[in-house]
């Protein structure tokens, strides 16, 4: 049986990288005594796959992984069992049994939504002396007047070009078609829905950097706190451009 | 748990000592955040003692150490104690902490080490000595115990290097000599009593100095002859012991075991459940310090180990389990334990990682069940290239046994063999060194004789021959021995390489050797006296840190520090000691007597082998503990 697990990752756990999170869950599944399916061969491994890797330092309330189990009592029992063995900062939000014909989580990922805030100054530099007053993560508004209007103007451009430099190549990329939503929230955060598919993934901070340049604001990347809110599949019917559905709900469409 | 609102979770959670900005800048931030599965969080208002337990090396090394897991678990089982972990900040964070004046913190509470009652440091190898000073420095604890005020944690040292504590004696308030399970409760109780009485730091140390196994260096002075050797010791108080006897667990089956070890997020060196099957070793190899320090051999009951294995796997979720001991093949219940693990772990999809077993039909059978034969390699540790020299070092392994084991292994499908040797052993000749190449070649030849051409995987065998340099250690029969100079070591490595190049099968043999500079320094620390401490402090002040990591080892700085402090390296390394010389560590009683060690030193020079403890008692002195192997009947036929 294919099981889709949605989880949150926050607090200190945002510093645990993708590969270590996979190892973490492999051990968690054993601690929770879940009857997971193993591969064949000399060193069998658990049948487990993750949706979209999350960068170190980013919190998320919409992470997904798929596992296959040989037996189970109920999805709710799996959720309880896993939550009983989690570290502080990882939480199982939902567990769903998926129809067998559903594409795996990684292949399904089409988009992800993010919320970006500016960290306050004292959150960025630990107070000398450590302890109580150090590293208090509080957010403040971006120093950009009419944030919502500027975001709208930025997004309305015909092209949003940026030059991607890798070791091998320099490439000009148009972000425009990969940004599906971009707006300001009442508390001064930026919210966006962007392409997260394996072929066209857009990092939220890439959009933010282009936006800061557009808005003439000098805000370093380290000053921003990024939170992934949800990961989506695209269940568009013929003739539709997109229909983004949270990965947890994909089963209802197949 | 209720779902926190996105973005406002930080206030509810444990605060980290380091800011996001720092954690994003350093390599592997997971080294510093704590929060691992089975890490113990207590209410600091409800505990009487806060204990920071430190392994002075990087997290991945420190987290792999069983001893700390044992003490951490035992301390935290006591309701009035909160034990937390501390590791060396890696060089990147070290620099940031210095620039920004950030204090060293413990992983669990993320609070400064300086605010704790105790800082316990396990000292597993000599090359971590500057890291100890880094820990003290970043924690803002004065380097010298004698200069510490009332508001600073009591600094305790333990582990194998505490058996010659003198080179680092000035930096510690006290040393705990021997196995940690036995005296810590009494020590902490004395601390609590002293505090209730309103006693000072000195009052506590005076009271602690009378406990078995506890050594308070500042109460003793080391005296020297004009030639620099130790003349004796003078103590400051009449009521403290002249000799410190090591602590020993009498029944290892009934002692504390960490059934819920901390599970790291990042990959560490020992990323698995570790079952300690026994302590001590019956073999008595004359170069080996552990083989003497942990006598007598005491076995843990196999039924108890089976139960531990199941519970630890359930508590950690680890996918691998390994056995720990100095010589697993000598564990009497090995067959039973391994058969159980193979069946039980197979069912759970848990891998078994085998320690180095003696290669014979039994071990090869077991290995073929738990390893992919094509991918794994076999290890032999002859330690010396000739039978003559193996007799000198009392390494029972014969060439016949090695070649027979290799033939069995090649028949079983293995094609990779690792060989470990030491260079610079006492009495070593060119012929002994050439023996390393000869033996490597013979093993390769066995492959070509044993495995017909059509059955050879990739058509070849791979022999990896490694040499390390012999360093005489305290409490071994070789504690009197002369150690080689760097140049001699390098000549020997060159000769070994030449010897291998001349072999018929040299294309199948790969040769690795160790760096010589660091071995020389390790030799000084191993048999050093209290005067060496000023060199260590000076080298640390000039930037030495992480000396066990070759990329951070600065031999030139060390040499300059010895010169500037007026100490001669050769005095500690290349000098063969007189039989009646007083050693800096003679005031410690490790259970084995100096008379026994001297007997063994003489037998070594006569190339005479001593039978192992199962065969015949050699009267080492450890039988006075009245436990373990010393109480068992001897078997003349045991090999």
Short mmCIF file of C-alpha atoms in Angstrom, two decimals, chain B residues 22-500:
data_model
loop_
_atom_site.label_atom_id
_atom_site.label_comp_id
_atom_site.label_asym_id
_atom_site.label_seq_id
_atom_site.Cartn_x
_atom_site.Cartn_y
_atom_site.Cartn_z
CA UNK B 22 26.12 31.82 12.16
CA UNK B 23 24.49 28.42 11.74
CA UNK B 24 24.01 29.09 8.03
CA UNK B 25 27.67 30.07 7.68
CA UNK B 26 29.30 27.07 9.35
CA UNK B 27 29.81 23.62 7.93
CA UNK B 28 27.29 21.05 9.28
CA UNK B 29 25.21 23.24 11.62
CA UNK B 30 23.64 20.05 13.01
CA UNK B 31 26.80 19.66 15.08
CA UNK B 32 25.67 22.50 17.32
CA UNK B 33 21.89 22.38 17.67
CA UNK B 34 21.39 19.33 19.92
CA UNK B 35 17.74 18.16 19.78
CA UNK B 36 18.66 14.63 18.67
CA UNK B 37 16.47 11.62 19.41
CA UNK B 38 17.12 10.42 23.00
CA UNK B 39 18.96 13.60 23.98
CA UNK B 40 17.89 14.33 27.56
CA UNK B 41 16.21 17.64 28.39
CA UNK B 42 15.57 18.39 32.05
CA UNK B 43 14.19 21.36 33.96
CA UNK B 44 17.31 23.10 35.17
CA UNK B 45 15.48 24.46 38.19
CA UNK B 46 14.79 20.91 39.36
CA UNK B 47 18.30 19.49 39.26
CA UNK B 48 21.04 19.91 41.83
CA UNK B 49 24.01 19.25 39.58
CA UNK B 50 24.68 20.26 36.01
CA UNK B 51 27.38 18.24 34.31
CA UNK B 52 28.88 19.02 30.90
CA UNK B 53 30.39 15.87 29.39
CA UNK B 54 32.93 16.61 26.71
CA UNK B 55 34.73 14.69 24.01
CA UNK B 56 37.38 17.14 22.83
CA UNK B 57 37.09 16.51 19.11
CA UNK B 58 34.55 17.28 16.41
CA UNK B 59 30.94 16.10 16.91
CA UNK B 60 31.10 13.17 14.46
CA UNK B 61 34.05 11.65 16.32
CA UNK B 62 32.79 12.42 19.80
CA UNK B 63 29.30 11.09 19.15
CA UNK B 64 30.77 7.74 18.16
CA UNK B 65 32.25 7.10 21.57
CA UNK B 66 30.54 4.47 23.72
CA UNK B 67 32.02 5.62 27.04
CA UNK B 68 30.31 9.00 26.92
CA UNK B 69 27.00 7.39 26.01
CA UNK B 70 27.33 5.15 29.07
CA UNK B 71 28.07 8.00 31.48
CA UNK B 72 25.52 10.33 29.88
CA UNK B 73 22.81 7.74 30.30
CA UNK B 74 23.86 6.81 33.85
CA UNK B 75 24.06 10.43 35.04
CA UNK B 76 20.73 11.36 33.53
CA UNK B 77 19.07 8.42 35.23
CA UNK B 78 19.86 10.22 38.49
CA UNK B 79 17.03 12.65 39.05
CA UNK B 80 19.22 15.35 40.61
CA UNK B 81 21.76 15.45 37.78
CA UNK B 82 21.46 16.87 34.27
CA UNK B 83 24.28 15.71 32.04
CA UNK B 84 24.74 17.46 28.70
CA UNK B 85 27.17 16.99 25.83
CA UNK B 86 29.95 19.23 24.54
CA UNK B 87 32.22 18.70 21.53
CA UNK B 88 34.99 20.78 19.99
CA UNK B 89 33.62 23.51 17.76
CA UNK B 90 35.14 22.91 14.34
CA UNK B 91 37.68 25.46 13.07
CA UNK B 92 35.06 27.55 11.27
CA UNK B 93 32.89 28.04 14.33
CA UNK B 94 35.94 28.32 16.58
CA UNK B 95 36.97 31.43 14.68
CA UNK B 96 33.50 32.97 14.82
CA UNK B 97 33.21 32.30 18.56
CA UNK B 98 36.53 34.04 19.19
CA UNK B 99 35.71 37.04 17.00
CA UNK B 100 32.32 37.57 18.60
CA UNK B 101 33.23 36.49 22.12
CA UNK B 102 30.62 33.74 22.19
CA UNK B 103 30.92 31.34 25.12
CA UNK B 104 31.11 27.58 24.62
CA UNK B 105 27.73 26.00 25.27
CA UNK B 106 26.33 22.54 25.99
CA UNK B 107 24.15 20.99 23.27
CA UNK B 108 21.07 20.15 25.33
CA UNK B 109 20.34 23.43 27.12
CA UNK B 110 22.41 25.54 24.70
CA UNK B 111 23.64 27.32 27.83
CA UNK B 112 27.23 28.24 28.66
CA UNK B 113 29.49 25.47 29.97
CA UNK B 114 30.86 28.00 32.40
CA UNK B 115 27.53 27.92 34.31
CA UNK B 116 27.73 24.18 34.97
CA UNK B 117 28.98 22.50 38.14
CA UNK B 118 31.27 20.07 36.32
CA UNK B 119 33.05 19.80 33.02
CA UNK B 120 34.05 16.16 32.42
CA UNK B 121 36.47 15.57 29.56
CA UNK B 122 37.18 12.13 28.18
CA UNK B 123 40.75 11.84 26.92
CA UNK B 124 40.95 9.04 24.39
CA UNK B 125 44.14 9.97 22.53
CA UNK B 126 47.13 12.20 23.19
CA UNK B 127 46.69 14.32 20.10
CA UNK B 128 43.55 15.95 21.51
CA UNK B 129 45.48 17.83 24.21
CA UNK B 130 45.28 21.23 22.52
CA UNK B 131 41.56 20.65 21.96
CA UNK B 132 41.18 20.38 25.72
CA UNK B 133 42.65 23.86 26.00
CA UNK B 134 40.28 25.11 23.29
CA UNK B 135 37.34 23.80 25.32
CA UNK B 136 38.59 25.56 28.49
CA UNK B 137 39.39 28.73 26.57
CA UNK B 138 36.03 29.02 24.78
CA UNK B 139 34.23 28.11 28.01
CA UNK B 140 36.16 30.91 29.76
CA UNK B 141 37.63 28.58 32.35
CA UNK B 142 41.23 29.45 33.40
CA UNK B 143 43.72 26.98 31.90
CA UNK B 144 45.42 26.21 35.19
CA UNK B 145 43.40 24.43 37.86
CA UNK B 146 45.32 26.23 40.59
CA UNK B 147 44.08 29.58 39.26
CA UNK B 148 40.38 28.73 39.15
CA UNK B 149 37.91 30.60 41.31
CA UNK B 150 34.82 29.43 43.14
CA UNK B 151 32.44 30.18 40.25
CA UNK B 152 34.10 27.94 37.66
CA UNK B 153 33.10 24.31 36.94
CA UNK B 154 35.20 21.53 38.42
CA UNK B 155 37.17 20.11 35.49
CA UNK B 156 37.50 16.30 35.47
CA UNK B 157 39.59 14.17 33.14
CA UNK B 158 39.04 10.48 32.39
CA UNK B 159 39.71 7.84 29.76
CA UNK B 160 42.91 5.97 28.79
CA UNK B 161 45.16 9.05 28.69
CA UNK B 162 44.30 9.73 32.33
CA UNK B 163 46.60 6.80 33.15
CA UNK B 164 49.49 9.16 32.51
CA UNK B 165 47.86 12.45 33.42
CA UNK B 166 51.07 14.37 34.13
CA UNK B 167 51.52 16.20 30.79
CA UNK B 168 48.04 17.70 31.25
CA UNK B 169 47.88 17.59 35.06
CA UNK B 170 47.93 21.38 35.45
CA UNK B 171 44.72 21.79 33.43
CA UNK B 172 42.53 19.47 35.52
CA UNK B 173 41.03 19.81 38.98
CA UNK B 174 40.84 16.07 39.22
CA UNK B 175 41.24 12.90 37.24
CA UNK B 176 39.03 9.86 37.50
CA UNK B 177 41.23 6.82 36.95
CA UNK B 178 39.49 3.74 35.61
CA UNK B 179 35.96 2.74 34.67
CA UNK B 180 33.40 5.48 35.22
CA UNK B 181 30.47 3.45 36.48
CA UNK B 182 31.73 2.94 40.02
CA UNK B 183 32.69 6.19 41.82
CA UNK B 184 30.81 9.04 40.14
CA UNK B 185 27.80 8.89 42.43
CA UNK B 186 30.04 9.12 45.48
CA UNK B 187 31.94 11.99 43.91
CA UNK B 188 28.78 13.96 43.14
CA UNK B 189 27.45 13.29 46.63
CA UNK B 190 30.61 14.77 48.14
CA UNK B 191 30.09 17.80 45.94
CA UNK B 192 26.52 18.21 47.20
CA UNK B 193 27.58 17.72 50.82
CA UNK B 194 30.33 20.29 50.42
CA UNK B 195 27.92 22.79 48.89
CA UNK B 196 25.38 22.23 51.69
CA UNK B 197 28.14 22.85 54.20
CA UNK B 198 29.12 26.05 52.40
CA UNK B 199 32.54 24.57 51.62
CA UNK B 200 34.96 26.00 49.10
CA UNK B 201 36.35 24.51 45.88
CA UNK B 202 39.45 23.48 47.80
CA UNK B 203 37.33 21.78 50.47
CA UNK B 204 35.61 19.74 47.80
CA UNK B 205 38.87 18.75 46.11
CA UNK B 206 40.33 17.68 49.46
CA UNK B 207 37.31 15.53 50.14
CA UNK B 208 37.33 14.11 46.58
CA UNK B 209 41.04 13.26 46.79
CA UNK B 210 40.25 10.59 49.37
CA UNK B 211 37.82 8.72 47.11
CA UNK B 212 39.10 5.59 45.36
CA UNK B 213 40.29 6.28 41.82
CA UNK B 214 40.33 10.07 42.22
CA UNK B 215 43.55 12.01 41.67
CA UNK B 216 43.86 15.73 42.42
CA UNK B 217 47.11 16.77 40.72
CA UNK B 218 47.55 20.15 42.40
CA UNK B 219 47.96 18.36 45.76
CA UNK B 220 51.10 16.61 44.49
CA UNK B 221 54.43 17.88 43.28
CA UNK B 222 56.69 15.99 40.89
CA UNK B 223 60.39 15.95 41.91
CA UNK B 224 63.26 15.41 39.48
CA UNK B 225 66.85 14.20 39.47
CA UNK B 226 69.51 16.38 37.93
CA UNK B 227 69.35 14.27 34.75
CA UNK B 228 65.68 15.14 34.33
CA UNK B 229 64.20 11.80 35.34
CA UNK B 230 61.58 11.63 38.08
CA UNK B 231 62.95 11.37 41.61
CA UNK B 232 59.64 11.03 43.38
CA UNK B 233 56.54 12.92 44.46
CA UNK B 234 55.67 15.14 47.36
CA UNK B 235 52.09 15.53 48.56
CA UNK B 236 50.59 18.61 50.12
CA UNK B 237 48.40 16.82 52.64
CA UNK B 238 49.17 13.79 54.76
CA UNK B 239 45.68 12.32 54.46
CA UNK B 240 45.64 11.85 50.67
CA UNK B 241 46.82 8.61 49.03
CA UNK B 242 50.30 8.04 47.61
CA UNK B 243 48.98 5.65 45.05
CA UNK B 244 45.77 5.89 43.05
CA UNK B 245 44.22 2.55 42.15
CA UNK B 246 42.09 2.32 39.02
CA UNK B 247 38.37 1.78 39.37
CA UNK B 248 36.93 -1.40 37.92
CA UNK B 249 33.42 -2.73 37.35
CA UNK B 250 33.28 -6.12 39.03
CA UNK B 251 30.20 -7.44 37.25
CA UNK B 252 29.87 -6.04 33.74
CA UNK B 253 26.55 -7.79 33.16
CA UNK B 254 24.89 -5.95 36.01
CA UNK B 255 26.38 -2.52 35.34
CA UNK B 256 24.61 0.37 33.65
CA UNK B 257 24.18 0.19 29.89
CA UNK B 258 22.81 3.00 27.67
CA UNK B 259 19.68 1.48 26.19
CA UNK B 260 18.57 4.78 24.70
CA UNK B 261 21.71 6.19 23.11
CA UNK B 262 21.49 9.58 21.42
CA UNK B 263 20.85 9.26 17.69
CA UNK B 264 22.67 11.92 15.67
CA UNK B 265 21.06 13.61 12.67
CA UNK B 266 24.26 13.73 10.66
CA UNK B 267 26.36 10.73 9.73
CA UNK B 268 28.93 10.03 12.43
CA UNK B 269 31.84 7.61 12.50
CA UNK B 270 29.98 5.01 14.56
CA UNK B 271 26.42 5.37 13.27
CA UNK B 272 25.01 2.20 14.77
CA UNK B 273 23.99 0.34 17.91
CA UNK B 274 27.10 -0.75 19.79
CA UNK B 275 27.05 -3.83 22.00
CA UNK B 276 30.02 -4.00 24.32
CA UNK B 277 30.44 -7.73 24.78
CA UNK B 278 33.39 -7.73 27.15
CA UNK B 279 36.10 -5.58 28.69
CA UNK B 280 39.77 -6.41 28.72
CA UNK B 281 41.84 -8.73 26.56
CA UNK B 282 43.52 -12.05 27.31
CA UNK B 283 46.25 -11.63 24.68
CA UNK B 284 48.85 -9.48 26.35
CA UNK B 285 50.44 -8.03 23.20
CA UNK B 286 53.41 -6.14 24.57
CA UNK B 287 52.84 -2.90 22.65
CA UNK B 288 49.17 -2.65 23.56
CA UNK B 289 48.11 -0.34 26.36
CA UNK B 290 44.43 -1.21 26.36
CA UNK B 291 45.33 -4.88 26.81
CA UNK B 292 46.93 -4.04 30.16
CA UNK B 293 44.72 -1.19 31.39
CA UNK B 294 41.43 -3.04 31.18
CA UNK B 295 42.48 -6.28 32.83
CA UNK B 296 41.06 -8.61 33.87
CA UNK B 297 38.81 -9.78 31.04
CA UNK B 298 35.18 -9.65 32.07
CA UNK B 299 32.44 -10.95 29.80
CA UNK B 300 28.89 -9.69 29.60
CA UNK B 301 26.22 -12.37 29.59
CA UNK B 302 24.95 -13.17 26.08
CA UNK B 303 21.29 -13.32 27.11
CA UNK B 304 21.55 -9.82 28.51
CA UNK B 305 23.21 -8.66 25.28
CA UNK B 306 20.41 -10.14 23.18
CA UNK B 307 17.88 -8.22 25.22
CA UNK B 308 19.95 -5.01 24.92
CA UNK B 309 20.23 -5.43 21.15
CA UNK B 310 16.46 -5.64 20.73
CA UNK B 311 15.77 -2.69 23.00
CA UNK B 312 18.48 -0.47 21.57
CA UNK B 313 17.39 -1.11 17.99
CA UNK B 314 13.81 -0.25 18.94
CA UNK B 315 14.88 2.89 20.80
CA UNK B 316 17.16 4.26 18.12
CA UNK B 317 15.90 2.95 14.79
CA UNK B 318 19.50 2.31 13.75
CA UNK B 319 19.90 0.05 10.72
CA UNK B 320 23.16 -1.44 11.90
CA UNK B 321 24.54 -3.08 15.01
CA UNK B 322 28.12 -3.86 15.89
CA UNK B 323 29.98 -5.66 18.62
CA UNK B 324 32.63 -3.91 20.63
CA UNK B 325 35.58 -5.46 22.46
CA UNK B 326 39.34 -5.68 22.18
CA UNK B 327 39.28 -9.24 20.86
CA UNK B 328 35.81 -10.49 19.96
CA UNK B 329 36.98 -13.94 18.89
CA UNK B 330 37.88 -14.66 22.51
CA UNK B 331 34.35 -13.97 23.78
CA UNK B 332 33.15 -17.40 24.89
CA UNK B 333 29.52 -16.90 23.87
CA UNK B 334 30.29 -15.36 20.47
CA UNK B 335 28.78 -18.23 18.49
CA UNK B 336 25.49 -18.06 20.36
CA UNK B 337 25.29 -14.26 20.23
CA UNK B 338 26.09 -14.00 16.52
CA UNK B 339 23.63 -16.71 15.55
CA UNK B 340 20.93 -14.88 17.44
CA UNK B 341 21.81 -11.53 15.86
CA UNK B 342 21.97 -12.96 12.34
CA UNK B 343 18.48 -14.33 12.71
CA UNK B 344 16.94 -11.47 14.64
CA UNK B 345 18.60 -8.67 12.66
CA UNK B 346 17.83 -10.33 9.36
CA UNK B 347 14.16 -10.22 10.26
CA UNK B 348 14.41 -6.52 11.13
CA UNK B 349 16.50 -5.65 8.06
CA UNK B 350 19.32 -4.59 10.35
CA UNK B 351 22.92 -5.03 9.18
CA UNK B 352 25.55 -6.55 11.41
CA UNK B 353 28.93 -4.90 11.31
CA UNK B 354 31.52 -7.33 12.59
CA UNK B 355 34.54 -6.21 14.53
CA UNK B 356 37.89 -7.61 13.46
CA UNK B 357 37.57 -11.28 14.15
CA UNK B 358 40.35 -13.79 13.93
CA UNK B 359 40.08 -15.20 10.41
CA UNK B 360 39.08 -18.86 10.62
CA UNK B 361 36.35 -21.16 9.31
CA UNK B 362 33.84 -19.94 11.89
CA UNK B 363 34.36 -16.23 11.34
CA UNK B 364 34.37 -16.59 7.54
CA UNK B 365 31.08 -18.46 7.73
CA UNK B 366 29.58 -15.71 9.87
CA UNK B 367 30.97 -12.97 7.64
CA UNK B 368 29.62 -14.55 4.49
CA UNK B 369 26.17 -14.41 6.08
CA UNK B 370 26.28 -10.73 6.98
CA UNK B 371 28.47 -9.12 4.35
CA UNK B 372 28.59 -8.92 0.62
CA UNK B 373 31.74 -10.98 0.14
CA UNK B 374 32.55 -9.31 -3.17
CA UNK B 375 32.54 -5.87 -1.62
CA UNK B 376 34.05 -6.44 1.80
CA UNK B 377 37.65 -6.94 2.79
CA UNK B 378 39.33 -9.09 5.41
CA UNK B 379 41.70 -7.76 8.00
CA UNK B 380 44.78 -9.37 9.47
CA UNK B 381 46.93 -7.60 12.02
CA UNK B 382 50.27 -9.46 12.15
CA UNK B 383 51.82 -6.19 13.47
CA UNK B 384 55.32 -7.45 12.64
CA UNK B 385 56.81 -8.93 9.48
CA UNK B 386 58.69 -11.88 10.97
CA UNK B 387 57.88 -14.63 13.43
CA UNK B 388 60.88 -13.55 15.51
CA UNK B 389 59.51 -10.05 15.96
CA UNK B 390 55.98 -11.32 16.50
CA UNK B 391 57.39 -13.33 19.39
CA UNK B 392 59.05 -10.19 20.75
CA UNK B 393 55.73 -8.34 20.78
CA UNK B 394 53.83 -11.45 21.93
CA UNK B 395 51.48 -11.39 18.98
CA UNK B 396 50.33 -14.98 18.81
CA UNK B 397 49.41 -14.90 15.13
CA UNK B 398 51.63 -17.22 13.04
CA UNK B 399 52.36 -17.02 9.33
CA UNK B 400 50.82 -20.45 8.92
CA UNK B 401 47.56 -19.26 10.50
CA UNK B 402 47.51 -16.15 8.31
CA UNK B 403 48.11 -18.06 5.08
CA UNK B 404 45.59 -20.73 6.03
CA UNK B 405 43.00 -18.07 6.87
CA UNK B 406 43.72 -16.27 3.61
CA UNK B 407 43.30 -19.49 1.60
CA UNK B 408 39.95 -20.16 3.25
CA UNK B 409 38.88 -16.59 2.56
CA UNK B 410 39.87 -16.68 -1.10
CA UNK B 411 37.97 -19.94 -1.51
CA UNK B 412 34.99 -18.18 0.04
CA UNK B 413 35.11 -15.46 -2.61
CA UNK B 414 36.95 -12.63 -0.86
CA UNK B 415 39.51 -10.82 -2.94
CA UNK B 416 40.49 -7.95 -0.72
CA UNK B 417 42.81 -8.26 2.26
CA UNK B 418 44.03 -5.55 4.61
CA UNK B 419 47.23 -6.06 6.58
CA UNK B 420 48.34 -3.97 9.53
CA UNK B 421 51.94 -3.72 10.72
CA UNK B 422 53.98 -1.52 13.03
CA UNK B 423 57.39 -0.12 12.25
CA UNK B 424 59.99 0.73 14.86
CA UNK B 425 59.20 -2.07 17.32
CA UNK B 426 61.95 -2.91 19.84
CA UNK B 427 64.74 -5.14 18.40
CA UNK B 428 63.47 -4.64 14.83
CA UNK B 429 65.98 -5.40 12.07
CA UNK B 430 66.00 -4.87 8.29
CA UNK B 431 65.06 -8.50 7.92
CA UNK B 432 61.92 -8.02 10.00
CA UNK B 433 60.94 -5.07 7.82
CA UNK B 434 61.54 -7.03 4.63
CA UNK B 435 59.24 -9.66 6.12
CA UNK B 436 56.32 -7.25 5.64
CA UNK B 437 56.75 -7.34 1.88
CA UNK B 438 57.38 -11.07 1.92
CA UNK B 439 54.23 -11.82 3.89
CA UNK B 440 52.13 -9.53 1.69
CA UNK B 441 53.51 -11.32 -1.34
CA UNK B 442 52.85 -14.77 0.09
CA UNK B 443 49.22 -13.88 0.68
CA UNK B 444 48.87 -12.71 -2.91
CA UNK B 445 50.52 -15.96 -4.03
CA UNK B 446 48.01 -17.96 -1.99
CA UNK B 447 45.25 -16.28 -3.98
CA UNK B 448 46.72 -17.31 -7.30
CA UNK B 449 47.29 -20.86 -6.02
CA UNK B 450 43.85 -21.20 -4.46
CA UNK B 451 41.57 -19.57 -7.00
CA UNK B 452 41.62 -21.00 -10.53
CA UNK B 453 41.87 -18.42 -13.31
CA UNK B 454 38.29 -18.80 -14.49
CA UNK B 455 36.93 -18.09 -11.02
CA UNK B 456 38.91 -14.92 -10.35
CA UNK B 457 36.69 -11.87 -9.97
CA UNK B 458 38.27 -9.18 -12.17
CA UNK B 459 41.20 -11.58 -12.33
CA UNK B 460 42.99 -10.13 -9.35
CA UNK B 461 43.53 -9.87 -5.63
CA UNK B 462 44.02 -6.65 -3.73
CA UNK B 463 46.34 -6.54 -0.71
CA UNK B 464 46.47 -3.28 1.20
CA UNK B 465 49.43 -3.22 3.55
CA UNK B 466 49.50 -0.41 6.11
CA UNK B 467 52.14 0.47 8.65
CA UNK B 468 51.92 2.73 11.65
CA UNK B 469 54.85 3.79 13.79
CA UNK B 470 55.33 2.13 17.14
CA UNK B 471 54.88 4.45 20.12
CA UNK B 472 55.81 3.09 23.57
CA UNK B 473 52.94 3.61 26.01
CA UNK B 474 52.80 3.68 29.81
CA UNK B 475 51.72 0.48 31.57
CA UNK B 476 52.98 -1.75 28.77
CA UNK B 477 56.08 -3.99 28.79
CA UNK B 478 57.50 -1.56 26.23
CA UNK B 479 57.25 1.46 28.54
CA UNK B 480 61.05 1.15 28.95
CA UNK B 481 61.68 1.01 25.21
CA UNK B 482 63.43 3.47 22.98
CA UNK B 483 61.24 5.07 20.34
CA UNK B 484 62.58 5.87 16.88
CA UNK B 485 63.27 9.33 15.56
CA UNK B 486 61.28 10.75 12.69
CA UNK B 487 64.17 10.04 10.30
CA UNK B 488 64.45 6.43 11.44
CA UNK B 489 60.71 6.00 10.97
CA UNK B 490 60.81 7.36 7.47
CA UNK B 491 63.79 5.17 6.56
CA UNK B 492 61.85 2.17 7.77
CA UNK B 493 58.81 3.13 5.73
CA UNK B 494 61.08 3.56 2.71
CA UNK B 495 62.61 0.15 3.30
CA UNK B 496 59.14 -1.38 3.61
CA UNK B 497 58.14 0.20 0.34
CA UNK B 498 61.32 -1.07 -1.34
CA UNK B 499 60.65 -4.53 0.06
CA UNK B 500 57.18 -4.55 -1.41
#
